[in-house]
CSV table of C-alpha atoms and ligand atoms in Angstrom, one decimal:
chain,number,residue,atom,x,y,z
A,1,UNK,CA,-4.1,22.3,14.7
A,2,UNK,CA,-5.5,18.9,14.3
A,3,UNK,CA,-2.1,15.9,15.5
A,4,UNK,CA,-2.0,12.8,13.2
A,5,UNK,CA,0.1,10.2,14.2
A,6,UNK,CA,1.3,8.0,10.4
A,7,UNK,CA,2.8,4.4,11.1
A,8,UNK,CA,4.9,3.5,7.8
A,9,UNK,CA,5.0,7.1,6.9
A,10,UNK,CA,8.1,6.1,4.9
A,11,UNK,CA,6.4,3.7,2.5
A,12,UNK,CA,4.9,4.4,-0.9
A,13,UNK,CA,1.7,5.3,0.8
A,14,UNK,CA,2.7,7.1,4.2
A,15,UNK,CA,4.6,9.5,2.2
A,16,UNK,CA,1.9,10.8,-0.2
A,17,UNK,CA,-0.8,10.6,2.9
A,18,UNK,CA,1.8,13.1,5.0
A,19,UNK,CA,2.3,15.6,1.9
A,20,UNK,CA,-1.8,15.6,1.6
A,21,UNK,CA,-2.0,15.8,5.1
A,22,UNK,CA,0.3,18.7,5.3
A,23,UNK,CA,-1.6,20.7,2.7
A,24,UNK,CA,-4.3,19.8,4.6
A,25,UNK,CA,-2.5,22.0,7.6
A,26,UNK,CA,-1.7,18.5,10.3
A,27,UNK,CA,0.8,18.3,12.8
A,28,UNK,CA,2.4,15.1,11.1
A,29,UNK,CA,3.8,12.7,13.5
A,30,UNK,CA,5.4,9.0,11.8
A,31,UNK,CA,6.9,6.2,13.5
A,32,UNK,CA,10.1,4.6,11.7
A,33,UNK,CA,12.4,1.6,12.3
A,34,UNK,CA,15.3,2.8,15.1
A,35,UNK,CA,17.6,1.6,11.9
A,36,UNK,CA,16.2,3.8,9.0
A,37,UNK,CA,16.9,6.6,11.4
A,38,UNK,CA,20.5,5.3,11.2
A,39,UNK,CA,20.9,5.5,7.3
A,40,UNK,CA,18.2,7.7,6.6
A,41,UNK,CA,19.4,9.2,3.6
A,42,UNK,CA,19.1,5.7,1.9
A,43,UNK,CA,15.8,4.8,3.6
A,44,UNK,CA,13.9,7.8,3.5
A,45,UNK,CA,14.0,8.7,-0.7
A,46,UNK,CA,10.0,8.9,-0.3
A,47,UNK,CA,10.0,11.8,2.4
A,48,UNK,CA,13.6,13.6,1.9
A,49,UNK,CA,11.9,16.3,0.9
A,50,UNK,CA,9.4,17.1,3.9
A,51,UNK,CA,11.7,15.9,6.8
A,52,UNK,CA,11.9,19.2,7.8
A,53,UNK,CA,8.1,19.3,8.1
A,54,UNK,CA,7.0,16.6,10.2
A,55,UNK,CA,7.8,15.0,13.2
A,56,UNK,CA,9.7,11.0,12.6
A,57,UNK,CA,9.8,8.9,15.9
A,58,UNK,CA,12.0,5.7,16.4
A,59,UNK,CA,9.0,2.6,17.3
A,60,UNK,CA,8.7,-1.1,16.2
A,61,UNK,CA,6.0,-2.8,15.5
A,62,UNK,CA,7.4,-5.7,17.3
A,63,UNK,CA,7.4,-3.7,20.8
A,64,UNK,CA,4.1,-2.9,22.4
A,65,UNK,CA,5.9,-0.4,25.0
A,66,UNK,CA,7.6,1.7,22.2
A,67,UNK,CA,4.5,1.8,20.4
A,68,UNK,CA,2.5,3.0,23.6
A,69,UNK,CA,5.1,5.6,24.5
A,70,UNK,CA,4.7,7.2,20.6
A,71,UNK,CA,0.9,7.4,21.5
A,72,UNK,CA,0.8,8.5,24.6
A,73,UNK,CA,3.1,11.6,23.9
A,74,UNK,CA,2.0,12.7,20.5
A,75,UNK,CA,-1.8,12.3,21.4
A,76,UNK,CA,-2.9,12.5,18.0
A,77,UNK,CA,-6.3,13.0,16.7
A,78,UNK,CA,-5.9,10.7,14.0
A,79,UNK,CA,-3.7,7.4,13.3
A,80,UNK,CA,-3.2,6.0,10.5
A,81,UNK,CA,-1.8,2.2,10.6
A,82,UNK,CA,0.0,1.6,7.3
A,83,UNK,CA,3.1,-0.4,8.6
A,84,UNK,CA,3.6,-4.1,7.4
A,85,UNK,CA,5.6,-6.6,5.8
A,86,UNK,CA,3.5,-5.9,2.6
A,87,UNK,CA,5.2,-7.4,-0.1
A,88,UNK,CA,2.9,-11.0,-0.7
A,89,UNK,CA,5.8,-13.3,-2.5
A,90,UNK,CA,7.9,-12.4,0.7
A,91,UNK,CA,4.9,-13.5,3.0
A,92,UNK,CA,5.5,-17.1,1.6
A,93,UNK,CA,9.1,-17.4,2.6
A,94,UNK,CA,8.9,-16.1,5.7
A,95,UNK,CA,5.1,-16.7,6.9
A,96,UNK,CA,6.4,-16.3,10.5
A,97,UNK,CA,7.4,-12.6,10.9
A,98,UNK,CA,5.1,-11.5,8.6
A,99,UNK,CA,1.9,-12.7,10.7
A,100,UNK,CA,4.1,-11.9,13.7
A,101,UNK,CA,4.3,-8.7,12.7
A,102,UNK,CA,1.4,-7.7,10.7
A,103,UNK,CA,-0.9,-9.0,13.6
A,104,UNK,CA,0.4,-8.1,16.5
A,105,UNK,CA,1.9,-5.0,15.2
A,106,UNK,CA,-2.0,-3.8,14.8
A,107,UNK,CA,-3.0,-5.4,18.3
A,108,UNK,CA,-0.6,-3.2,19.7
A,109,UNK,CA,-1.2,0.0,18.4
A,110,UNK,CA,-4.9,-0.5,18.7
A,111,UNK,CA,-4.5,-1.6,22.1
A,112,UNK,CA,-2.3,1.7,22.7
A,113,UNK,CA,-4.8,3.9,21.2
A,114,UNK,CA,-7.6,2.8,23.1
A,115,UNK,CA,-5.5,2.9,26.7
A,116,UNK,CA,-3.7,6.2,25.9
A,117,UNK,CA,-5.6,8.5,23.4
A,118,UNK,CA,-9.4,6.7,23.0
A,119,UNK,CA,-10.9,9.1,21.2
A,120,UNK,CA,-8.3,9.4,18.3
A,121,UNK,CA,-9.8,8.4,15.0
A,122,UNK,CA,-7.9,4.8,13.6
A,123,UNK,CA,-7.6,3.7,10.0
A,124,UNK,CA,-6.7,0.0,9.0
A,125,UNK,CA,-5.0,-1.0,5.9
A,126,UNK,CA,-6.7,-3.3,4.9
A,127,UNK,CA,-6.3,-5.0,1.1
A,128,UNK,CA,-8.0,-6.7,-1.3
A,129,UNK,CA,-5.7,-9.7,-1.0
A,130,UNK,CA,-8.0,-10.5,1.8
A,131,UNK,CA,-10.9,-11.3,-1.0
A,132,UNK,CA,-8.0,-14.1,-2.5
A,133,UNK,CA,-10.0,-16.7,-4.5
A,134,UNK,CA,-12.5,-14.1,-4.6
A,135,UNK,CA,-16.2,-15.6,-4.5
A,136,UNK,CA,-17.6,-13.2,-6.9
A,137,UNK,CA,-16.1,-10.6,-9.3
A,138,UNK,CA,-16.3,-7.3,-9.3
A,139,UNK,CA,-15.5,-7.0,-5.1
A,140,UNK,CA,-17.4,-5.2,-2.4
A,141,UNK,CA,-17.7,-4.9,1.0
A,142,UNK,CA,-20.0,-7.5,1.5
A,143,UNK,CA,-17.7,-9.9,-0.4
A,144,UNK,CA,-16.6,-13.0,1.6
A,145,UNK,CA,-12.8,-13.1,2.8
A,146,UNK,CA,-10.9,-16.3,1.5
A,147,UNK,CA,-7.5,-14.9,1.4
A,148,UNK,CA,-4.7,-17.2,-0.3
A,149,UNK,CA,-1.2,-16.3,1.0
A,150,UNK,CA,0.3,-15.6,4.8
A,151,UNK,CA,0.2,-11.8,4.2
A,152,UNK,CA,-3.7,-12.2,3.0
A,153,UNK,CA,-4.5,-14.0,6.1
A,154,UNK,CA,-2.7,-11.2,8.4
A,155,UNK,CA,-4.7,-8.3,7.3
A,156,UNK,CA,-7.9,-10.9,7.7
A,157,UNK,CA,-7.2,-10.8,11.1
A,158,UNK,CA,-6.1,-6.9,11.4
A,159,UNK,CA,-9.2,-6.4,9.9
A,160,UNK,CA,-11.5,-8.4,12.4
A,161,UNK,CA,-9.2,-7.1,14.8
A,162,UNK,CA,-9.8,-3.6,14.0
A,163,UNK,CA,-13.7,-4.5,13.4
A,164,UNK,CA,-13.6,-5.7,17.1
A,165,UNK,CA,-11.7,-2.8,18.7
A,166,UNK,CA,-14.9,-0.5,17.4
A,167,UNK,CA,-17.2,-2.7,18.3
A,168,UNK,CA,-16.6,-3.9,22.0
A,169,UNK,CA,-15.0,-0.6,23.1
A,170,UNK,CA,-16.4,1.7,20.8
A,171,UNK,CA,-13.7,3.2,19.4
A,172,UNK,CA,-13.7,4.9,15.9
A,173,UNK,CA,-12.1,2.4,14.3
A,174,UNK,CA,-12.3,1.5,10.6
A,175,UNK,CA,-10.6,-0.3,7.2
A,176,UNK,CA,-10.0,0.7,4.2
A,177,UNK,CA,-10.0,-2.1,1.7
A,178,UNK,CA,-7.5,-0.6,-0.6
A,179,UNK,CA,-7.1,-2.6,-4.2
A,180,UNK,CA,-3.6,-2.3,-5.9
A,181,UNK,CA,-2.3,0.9,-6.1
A,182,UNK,CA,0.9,2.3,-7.3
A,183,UNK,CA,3.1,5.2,-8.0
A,184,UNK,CA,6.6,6.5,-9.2
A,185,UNK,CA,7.5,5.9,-5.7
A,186,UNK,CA,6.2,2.0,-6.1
A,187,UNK,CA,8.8,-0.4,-4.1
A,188,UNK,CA,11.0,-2.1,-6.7
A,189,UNK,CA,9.8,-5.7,-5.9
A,190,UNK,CA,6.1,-4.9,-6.4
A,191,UNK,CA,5.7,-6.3,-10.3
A,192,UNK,CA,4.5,-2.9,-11.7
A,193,UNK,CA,7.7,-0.7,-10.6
A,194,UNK,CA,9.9,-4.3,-11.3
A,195,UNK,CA,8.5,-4.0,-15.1
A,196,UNK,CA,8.8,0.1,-15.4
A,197,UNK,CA,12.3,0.2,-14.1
A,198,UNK,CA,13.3,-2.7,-16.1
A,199,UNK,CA,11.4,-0.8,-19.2
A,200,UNK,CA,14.7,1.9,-18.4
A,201,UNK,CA,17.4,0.3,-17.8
A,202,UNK,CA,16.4,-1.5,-20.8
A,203,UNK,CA,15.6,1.6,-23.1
A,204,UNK,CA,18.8,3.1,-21.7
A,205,UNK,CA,21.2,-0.1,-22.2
A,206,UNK,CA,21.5,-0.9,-19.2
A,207,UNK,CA,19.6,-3.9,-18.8
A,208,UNK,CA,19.2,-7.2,-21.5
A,209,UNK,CA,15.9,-9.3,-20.2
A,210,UNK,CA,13.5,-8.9,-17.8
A,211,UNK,CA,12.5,-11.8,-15.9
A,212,UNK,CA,8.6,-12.5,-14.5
A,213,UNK,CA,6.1,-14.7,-13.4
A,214,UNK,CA,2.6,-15.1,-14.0
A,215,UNK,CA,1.6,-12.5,-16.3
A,216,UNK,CA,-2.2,-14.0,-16.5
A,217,UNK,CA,-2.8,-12.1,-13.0
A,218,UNK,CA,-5.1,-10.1,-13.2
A,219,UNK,CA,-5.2,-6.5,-11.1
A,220,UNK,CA,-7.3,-3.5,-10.3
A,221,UNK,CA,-4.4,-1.0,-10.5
A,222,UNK,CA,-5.2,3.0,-9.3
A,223,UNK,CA,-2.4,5.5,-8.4
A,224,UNK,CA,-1.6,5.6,-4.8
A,225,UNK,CA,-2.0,9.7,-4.5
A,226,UNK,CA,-5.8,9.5,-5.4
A,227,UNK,CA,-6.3,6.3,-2.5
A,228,UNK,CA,-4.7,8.5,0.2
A,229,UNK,CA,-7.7,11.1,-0.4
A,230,UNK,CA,-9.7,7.7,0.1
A,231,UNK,CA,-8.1,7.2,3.2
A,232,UNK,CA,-9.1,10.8,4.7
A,233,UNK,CA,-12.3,10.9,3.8
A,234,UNK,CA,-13.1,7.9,5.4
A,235,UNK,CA,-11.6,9.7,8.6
A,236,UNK,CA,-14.0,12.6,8.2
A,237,UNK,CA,-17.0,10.6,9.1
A,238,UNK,CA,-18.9,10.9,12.1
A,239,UNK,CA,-19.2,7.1,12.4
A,240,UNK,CA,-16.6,4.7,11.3
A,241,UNK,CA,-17.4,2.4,8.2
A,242,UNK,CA,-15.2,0.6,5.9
A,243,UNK,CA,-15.0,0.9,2.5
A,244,UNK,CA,-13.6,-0.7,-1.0
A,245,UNK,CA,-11.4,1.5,-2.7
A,246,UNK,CA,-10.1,0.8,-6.4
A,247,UNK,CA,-11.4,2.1,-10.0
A,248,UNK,CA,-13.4,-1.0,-11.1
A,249,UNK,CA,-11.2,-1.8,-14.3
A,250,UNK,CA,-9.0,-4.8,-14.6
A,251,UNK,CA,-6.2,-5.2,-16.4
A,252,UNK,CA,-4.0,-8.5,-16.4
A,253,UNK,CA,0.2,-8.4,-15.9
A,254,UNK,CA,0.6,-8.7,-19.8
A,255,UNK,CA,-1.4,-6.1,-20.1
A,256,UNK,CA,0.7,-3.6,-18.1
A,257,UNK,CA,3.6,-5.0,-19.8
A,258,UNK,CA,2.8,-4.2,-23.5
A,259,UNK,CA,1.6,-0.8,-22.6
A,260,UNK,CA,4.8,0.4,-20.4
A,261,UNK,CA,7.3,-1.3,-23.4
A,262,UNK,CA,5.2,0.2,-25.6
A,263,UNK,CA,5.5,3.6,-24.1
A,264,UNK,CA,9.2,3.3,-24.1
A,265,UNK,CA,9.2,2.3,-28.3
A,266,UNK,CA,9.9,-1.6,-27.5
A,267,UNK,CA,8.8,-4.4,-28.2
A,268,UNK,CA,8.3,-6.5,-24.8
A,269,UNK,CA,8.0,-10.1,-26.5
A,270,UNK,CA,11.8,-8.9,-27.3
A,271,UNK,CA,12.6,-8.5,-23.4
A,272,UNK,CA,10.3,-10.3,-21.3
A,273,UNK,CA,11.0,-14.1,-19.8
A,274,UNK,CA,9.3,-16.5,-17.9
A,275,UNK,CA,10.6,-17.7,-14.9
A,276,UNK,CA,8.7,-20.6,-13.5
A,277,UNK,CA,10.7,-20.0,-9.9
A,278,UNK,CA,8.4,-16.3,-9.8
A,279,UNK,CA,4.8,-18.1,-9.6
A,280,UNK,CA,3.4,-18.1,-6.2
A,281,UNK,CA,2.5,-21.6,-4.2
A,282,UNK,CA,-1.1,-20.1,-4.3
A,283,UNK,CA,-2.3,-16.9,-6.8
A,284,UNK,CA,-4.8,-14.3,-6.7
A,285,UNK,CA,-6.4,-15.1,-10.3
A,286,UNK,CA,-8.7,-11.8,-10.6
A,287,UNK,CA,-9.6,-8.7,-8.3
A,288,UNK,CA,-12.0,-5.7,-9.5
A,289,UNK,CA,-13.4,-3.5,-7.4
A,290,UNK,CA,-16.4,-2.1,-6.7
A,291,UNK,CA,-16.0,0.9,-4.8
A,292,UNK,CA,-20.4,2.5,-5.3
A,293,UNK,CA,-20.1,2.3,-1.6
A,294,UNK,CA,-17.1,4.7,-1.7
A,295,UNK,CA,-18.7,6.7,-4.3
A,296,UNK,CA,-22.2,7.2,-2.6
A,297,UNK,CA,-20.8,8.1,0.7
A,298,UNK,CA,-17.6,9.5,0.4
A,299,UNK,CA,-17.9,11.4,-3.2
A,300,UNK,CA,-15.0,9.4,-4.1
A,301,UNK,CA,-13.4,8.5,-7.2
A,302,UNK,CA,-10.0,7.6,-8.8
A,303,UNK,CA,-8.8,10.3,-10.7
A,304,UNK,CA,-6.0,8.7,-12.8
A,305,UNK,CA,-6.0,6.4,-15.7
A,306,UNK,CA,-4.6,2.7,-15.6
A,307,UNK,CA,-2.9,4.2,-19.0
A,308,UNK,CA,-2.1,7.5,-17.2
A,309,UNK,CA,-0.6,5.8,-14.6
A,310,UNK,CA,1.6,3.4,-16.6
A,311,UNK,CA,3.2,6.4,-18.3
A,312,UNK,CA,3.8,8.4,-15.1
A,313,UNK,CA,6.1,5.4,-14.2
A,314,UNK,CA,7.2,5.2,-16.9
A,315,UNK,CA,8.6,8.9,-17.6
A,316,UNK,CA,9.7,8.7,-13.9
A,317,UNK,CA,12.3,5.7,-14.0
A,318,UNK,CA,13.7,7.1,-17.1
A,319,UNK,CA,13.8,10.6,-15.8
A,320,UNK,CA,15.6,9.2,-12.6
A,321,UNK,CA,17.9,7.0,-14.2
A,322,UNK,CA,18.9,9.3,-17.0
A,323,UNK,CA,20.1,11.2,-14.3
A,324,UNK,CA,22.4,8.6,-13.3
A,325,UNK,CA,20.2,8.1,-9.8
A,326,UNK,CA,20.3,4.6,-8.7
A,327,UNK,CA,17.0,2.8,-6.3
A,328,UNK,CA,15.7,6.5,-5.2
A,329,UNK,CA,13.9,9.2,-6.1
B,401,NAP,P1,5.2,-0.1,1.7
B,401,NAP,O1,5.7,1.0,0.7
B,401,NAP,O2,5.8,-1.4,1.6
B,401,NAP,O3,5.4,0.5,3.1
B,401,NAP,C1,5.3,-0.3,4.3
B,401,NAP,C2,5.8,0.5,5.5
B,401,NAP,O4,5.7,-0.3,6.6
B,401,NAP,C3,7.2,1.0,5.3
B,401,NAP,O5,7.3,2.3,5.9
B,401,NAP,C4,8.0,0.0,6.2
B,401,NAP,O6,9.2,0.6,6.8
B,401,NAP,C5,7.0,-0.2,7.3
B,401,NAP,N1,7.3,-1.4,8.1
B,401,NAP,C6,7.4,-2.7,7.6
B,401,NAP,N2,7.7,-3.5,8.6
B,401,NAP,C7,7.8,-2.8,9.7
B,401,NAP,C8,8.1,-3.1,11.1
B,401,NAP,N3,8.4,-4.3,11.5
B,401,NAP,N4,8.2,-2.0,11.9
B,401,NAP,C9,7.9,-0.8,11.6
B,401,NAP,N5,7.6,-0.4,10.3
B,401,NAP,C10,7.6,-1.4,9.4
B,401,NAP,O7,3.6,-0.2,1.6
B,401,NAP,P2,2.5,0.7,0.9
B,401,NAP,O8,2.3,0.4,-0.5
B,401,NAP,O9,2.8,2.1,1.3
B,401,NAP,O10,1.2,0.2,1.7
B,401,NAP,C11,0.9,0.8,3.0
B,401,NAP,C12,-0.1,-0.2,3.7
B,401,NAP,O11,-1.2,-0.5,2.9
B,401,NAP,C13,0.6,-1.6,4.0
B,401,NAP,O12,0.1,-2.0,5.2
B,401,NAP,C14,0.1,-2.5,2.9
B,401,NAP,O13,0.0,-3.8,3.3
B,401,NAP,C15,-1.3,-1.9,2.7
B,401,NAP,N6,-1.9,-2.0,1.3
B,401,NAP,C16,-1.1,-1.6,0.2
B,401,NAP,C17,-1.7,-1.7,-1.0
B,401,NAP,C18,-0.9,-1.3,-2.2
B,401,NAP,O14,-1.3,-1.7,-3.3
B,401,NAP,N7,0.1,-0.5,-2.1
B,401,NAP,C19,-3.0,-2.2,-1.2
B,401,NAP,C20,-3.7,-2.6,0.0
B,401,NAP,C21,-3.2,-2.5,1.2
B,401,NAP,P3,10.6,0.2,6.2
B,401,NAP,O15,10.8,1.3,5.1
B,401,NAP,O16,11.5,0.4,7.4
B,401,NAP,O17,10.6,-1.2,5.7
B,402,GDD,N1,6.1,-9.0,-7.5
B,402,GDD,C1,6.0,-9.7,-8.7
B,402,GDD,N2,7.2,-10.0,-9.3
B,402,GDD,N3,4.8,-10.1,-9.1
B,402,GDD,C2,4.8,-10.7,-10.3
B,402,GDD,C3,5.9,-11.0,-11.0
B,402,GDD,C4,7.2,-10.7,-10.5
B,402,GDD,O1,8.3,-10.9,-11.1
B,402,GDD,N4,5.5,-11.7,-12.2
B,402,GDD,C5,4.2,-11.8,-12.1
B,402,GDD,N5,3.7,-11.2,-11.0
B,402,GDD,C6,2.3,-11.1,-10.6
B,402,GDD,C7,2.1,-11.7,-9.2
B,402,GDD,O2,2.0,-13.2,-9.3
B,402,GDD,C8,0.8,-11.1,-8.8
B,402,GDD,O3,-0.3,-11.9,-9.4
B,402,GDD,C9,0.8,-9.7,-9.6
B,402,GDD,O4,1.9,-9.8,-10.5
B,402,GDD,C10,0.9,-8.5,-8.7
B,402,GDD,O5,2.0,-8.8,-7.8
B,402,GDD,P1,2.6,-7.6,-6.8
B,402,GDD,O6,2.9,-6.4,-7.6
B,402,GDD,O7,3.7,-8.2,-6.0
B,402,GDD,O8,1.3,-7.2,-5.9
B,402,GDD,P2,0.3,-8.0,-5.1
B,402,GDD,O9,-1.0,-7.9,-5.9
B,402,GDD,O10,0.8,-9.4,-4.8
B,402,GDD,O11,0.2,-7.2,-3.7
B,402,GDD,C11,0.1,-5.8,-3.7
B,402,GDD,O12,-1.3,-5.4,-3.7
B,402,GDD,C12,-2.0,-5.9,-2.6
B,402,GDD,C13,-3.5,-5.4,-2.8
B,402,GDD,O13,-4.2,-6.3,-3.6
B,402,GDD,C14,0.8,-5.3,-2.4
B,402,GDD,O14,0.9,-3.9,-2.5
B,402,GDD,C15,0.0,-5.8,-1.2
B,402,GDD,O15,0.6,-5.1,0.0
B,402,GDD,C16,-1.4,-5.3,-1.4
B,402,GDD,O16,-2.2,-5.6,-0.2
């Protein structure tokens, strides 16, 4: 039975990997905070409902040894790095941790895969925030790097650092440059869950106005349970590569807006405000992927609709609210 070893396996994305994973017959091993383990019932809402399958160990990406110790006793075959202060607006109020942590968080577990367990297999989550003021449009993996906020510029560096790691001591080691993706189980400060929860509480009178930003932005938005397939294939190779991954449509914030209201029967310009104190110091004006690379190679391809997706999350916040369930599942 082939061991993987998920960092982040409580985030939007560990928890879909692990269910796939487990169909897919893996020993699943994930590495938590030490203080999600302490109120897990309010931190774990992704994977309540396969604790009882996998394995959950206490590390911090902050502490080489801990990370080192996970490594070295699990022995996975596979490891996939999706741990990080991820949320971009955050990155600008506190640049410190997050490059603290997003950098050195990857040194370390690449470091302790190649000194404990060298021939595991290691994927990168790397984003398309890294492309920033993107030099052309759609994006590839050829595409230059000029990222624009603190988070943008620690996956840059994860990225090379993960580039290097295969490259001077041969390791299979590789990135996936993932565009936006989302789900039902979305965090609720990520602008597409903030406008489909607020699209509930509003339908259900519980909420008056929803506040936002720039609503000009425009995204490449796929549905996170069709990236994590991505994100195995990719393993599957016999020599690492990276790859784009997205569905090569755009849509801009507004966009997502007037279909979700619309969905719900409402009228967003009824709803929706500006709030000048939401715009970022420096934005991301237009990512598009183009994921041929993906395609040719890996026989991949998004599955769901930008419109199929917006309903799903949709139907799931009203779903969960109307049963009186508050920031979980
Ligand atoms: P997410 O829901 O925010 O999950 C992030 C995970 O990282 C959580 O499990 C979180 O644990 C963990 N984490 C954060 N800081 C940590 C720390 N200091 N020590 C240990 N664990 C820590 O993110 P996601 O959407 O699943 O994304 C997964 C990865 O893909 C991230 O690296 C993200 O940057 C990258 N990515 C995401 C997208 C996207 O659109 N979703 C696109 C490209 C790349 P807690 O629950 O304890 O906070
Ligand atoms: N979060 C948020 N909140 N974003 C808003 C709001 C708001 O109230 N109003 C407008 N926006 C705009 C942001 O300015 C941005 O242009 C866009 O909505 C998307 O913002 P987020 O949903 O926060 O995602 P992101 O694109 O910054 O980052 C996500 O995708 C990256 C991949 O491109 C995250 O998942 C990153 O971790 C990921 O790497």
């Amino acid at each position: 039975m082939k061991k993987v070893l998920i960092t982040g396996i409580d985030g939007q994305d560990g928890s879909y990997l692990s269910e796939f994973l487990l169909e897919k017959g893996y020993e699943v091993h994930g590495i938590v905070r030490r203080v999600s383990l302490e109120d897990p019932g309010h931190h774990f809402w992704r994977i309540r409902h396969i604790l009882n399958k996998i394995k959950i160990h206490a590390g911090s990406l902050e502490s080489y040894p801990s990370l080192f110790k996970i490594c070295a006793s699990v022995k996975p075959d596979e490891c996939y790095h999706l741990a990080a202060q991820s949320f971009v607006s955050y990155s600008f109020e506190d640049e410190f941790s997050t490059i603290n942590t997003n950098i050195n968080g990857t040194h370390f577990i690449l470091s302790s895969i190649k000194e404990a367990v060298p021939k595991c297999k290691f994927y990168f989550a790397a984003t398309s925030e890294m492309f920033g003021h993107a030099k052309e449009v759609p994006q590839n993996e050829d595409t230059p790097f000029h990222p624009r906020s603190p988070y943008g510029i620690s996956k840059v560096a994860g990225f090379d650092l993960t580039r290097n790691y295969r490259e001077a001591y041969g390791m299979f080691a590789l990135s996936g440059i993932l565009f936006n993706h989302e789900s039902p189980r979305r965090g609720f400060e990520f602008v597409t869950r903030k406008i489909t929860n607020a699209v509930a509480e509003i339908k259900l009178g519980l909420l008056k106005e929803l506040r936002l930003g720039n609503l000009e932005a425009k995204r490449d938005w796929g549905f996170s349970g069709d990236y994590v397939r991505a994100m195995w294939l990719m393993m599957q190779l016999d020599k690492p590569d990276d790859f784009v991954i997205g569905t090569a449509e755009t849509h801009t914030v507004q966009e997502f807006i007037e279909l979700a209201f619309g969905h719900a029967g409402l009228d967003w310009k009824d709803y929706v405000v500006i709030d000048e104190n939401l715009y970022r110091p420096s934005e991301v004006n237009i990512l598009r992927a183009d994921y041929s690379k993906a395609k040719k190679i890996l026989g991949w391809e998004p599955k769901v609709t930008f419109q199929e997706l917006v309903k799903m999350m949709v139907d799931a916040d009203l779903e969960r609210l109307s049963r009186g369930k508050g920031n979980c599942k």
